[in-house]
Coordinates of C-alpha atoms in Angstrom, one line a residue:
M137 CA 145.4 51.4 197.3
N138 CA 143.2 53.8 195.9
N139 CA 139.8 52.8 195.5
Q140 CA 138.8 56.3 193.5
P141 CA 137.9 55.9 190.0
D142 CA 140.6 56.1 186.9
I143 CA 139.7 59.7 186.0
F144 CA 141.0 60.0 182.9
N145 CA 139.5 56.8 181.9
L146 CA 135.6 57.9 182.9
L147 CA 137.2 61.0 180.9
H148 CA 138.0 59.1 178.2
N149 CA 134.4 57.0 178.0
I150 CA 132.2 59.7 178.6
V151 CA 134.1 61.2 175.6
K152 CA 134.2 58.5 173.1
S153 CA 130.5 57.0 174.3
M154 CA 129.1 61.1 173.2
R155 CA 130.8 60.0 170.0
K156 CA 129.2 56.8 169.5
M157 CA 126.1 58.7 170.0
S158 CA 126.8 61.7 167.8
D159 CA 128.3 59.5 164.8
K160 CA 125.0 57.6 164.9
E161 CA 122.6 60.6 164.5
L162 CA 124.6 62.6 162.7
Y163 CA 124.2 59.6 160.1
A164 CA 120.8 60.5 159.3
F165 CA 121.9 64.2 158.1
G166 CA 125.2 62.6 156.5
I167 CA 127.4 64.8 158.4
T168 CA 130.4 64.0 160.8
H169 CA 130.9 65.2 164.0
T170 CA 133.0 67.9 163.2
E171 CA 131.0 69.0 160.0
M172 CA 127.9 69.2 162.7
R173 CA 130.4 71.5 164.3
I174 CA 131.4 73.4 162.0
L175 CA 127.5 74.4 161.0
M176 CA 126.7 75.4 164.7
A177 CA 129.7 77.6 165.0
L178 CA 128.2 79.7 161.3
H179 CA 124.8 79.7 163.4
L180 CA 125.6 80.3 167.0
L181 CA 128.7 82.5 166.6
Y182 CA 129.6 83.7 163.6
D183 CA 125.8 84.7 162.4
G184 CA 126.3 82.5 159.4
E185 CA 129.0 83.8 157.7
C186 CA 133.0 84.0 158.8
N187 CA 136.7 82.9 157.5
Q188 CA 138.0 79.3 157.5
E189 CA 140.6 80.3 159.3
K190 CA 138.2 81.5 162.3
L191 CA 136.8 78.1 162.3
V192 CA 139.6 76.7 162.4
E193 CA 141.0 78.4 165.3
Q194 CA 137.4 78.0 166.9
L195 CA 137.1 74.3 166.9
D196 CA 140.2 73.5 167.0
V197 CA 140.9 71.1 164.5
D198 CA 143.4 71.2 161.6
R199 CA 143.8 72.9 158.8
T200 CA 143.1 70.0 156.5
N201 CA 140.4 68.6 158.1
V202 CA 138.3 72.0 157.8
G203 CA 138.9 72.4 154.7
R204 CA 138.3 68.5 154.3
A205 CA 134.6 69.3 156.1
L206 CA 134.2 72.1 154.2
K207 CA 134.6 70.8 151.0
K208 CA 132.1 67.9 151.4
L209 CA 129.8 70.7 153.2
E210 CA 129.9 72.7 150.0
L211 CA 128.9 69.8 148.1
M212 CA 126.0 69.1 150.0
N213 CA 125.1 72.7 149.9
Y214 CA 124.9 73.5 153.5
I215 CA 127.4 76.4 153.1
K216 CA 129.1 78.5 150.0
R217 CA 133.0 79.8 150.6
E218 CA 134.4 82.2 147.9
K219 CA 137.4 83.0 148.1
N220 CA 138.6 86.5 150.2
K221 CA 139.0 89.2 147.6
N222 CA 141.6 90.9 149.7
D223 CA 143.6 87.4 150.1
G224 CA 143.3 85.1 147.5
R225 CA 144.8 82.4 149.8
T226 CA 142.0 82.6 152.0
F227 CA 138.1 81.4 152.1
R228 CA 135.0 83.6 153.5
V229 CA 132.5 80.3 154.3
S230 CA 128.4 81.1 154.9
I231 CA 125.5 78.8 155.2
T232 CA 122.9 78.6 152.8
E233 CA 119.4 78.4 152.8
K234 CA 119.9 74.6 153.0
G235 CA 122.0 75.0 155.8
M236 CA 120.1 77.1 157.6
G237 CA 117.6 74.7 157.9
R238 CA 119.2 72.2 159.7
K239 CA 119.6 74.8 162.9
D240 CA 117.0 73.5 164.6
Q241 CA 117.4 70.1 163.8
L242 CA 120.8 70.3 165.0
I243 CA 120.0 72.7 168.2
D244 CA 118.0 69.3 169.2
F245 CA 120.1 67.3 168.2
R246 CA 122.7 69.4 170.9
K247 CA 120.1 69.0 173.1
K248 CA 119.8 65.6 172.9
I249 CA 123.4 64.7 173.5
K250 CA 123.3 67.3 176.5
T251 CA 120.6 65.5 178.1
S252 CA 121.6 61.7 178.1
L253 CA 125.1 63.5 179.6
I254 CA 123.7 65.0 182.9
K255 CA 120.5 62.4 183.4
G256 CA 120.1 61.6 186.7
L257 CA 122.2 64.7 188.2
S258 CA 120.4 67.8 190.1
G259 CA 120.8 71.2 189.0
Q260 CA 123.2 71.3 192.0
E261 CA 125.1 68.6 190.6
V262 CA 125.4 69.5 186.8
K263 CA 126.4 73.2 188.4
M264 CA 129.2 71.4 190.3
L265 CA 130.1 69.6 187.2
S266 CA 130.2 72.5 185.0
E267 CA 132.5 74.1 187.4
I268 CA 135.2 71.6 187.7
L269 CA 135.0 70.9 183.9
L270 CA 135.7 74.8 183.5
K271 CA 138.7 74.5 186.0
I272 CA 140.1 71.4 184.2
N273 CA 139.5 72.9 180.9
N274 CA 141.5 75.8 182.7
N275 CA 144.4 73.9 183.6
F276 CA 145.0 72.7 180.2
C277 CA 144.4 76.0 178.4
K278 CA 147.5 77.3 180.4
K279 CA 149.8 74.6 179.9
V280 CA 149.2 74.4 176.0
N281 CA 148.6 77.9 174.7

């Protein structure tokens, strides 16, 4: 009989708990986890502007969900979308001043989640965990792609 914990269930429970914490924290902003990820991608990866397709690819979220999230963020005045002049089927997405104003709060939110995630772990354990998770991630990326 194997006495080791079920890794699949552990990972599932961790992700589920992180999602619950995220949902609770993000409720104050009036946004969902996916919408937060879009804003953070615009802030941290794309210097405030990119096209919708890059967001779909980067976030690994289906086009419909990204489109729905962008529409809501646009209604909240966090982003603006403009049709691409070269290809009318695609949109250029840029963060607004109001969206920029949320950057520090969202970064603090992510730090809070990370702090909860690694609470009680030593620096060496965090490094080891990161290396292991990277290997697991690479195993799946190789098989999926």
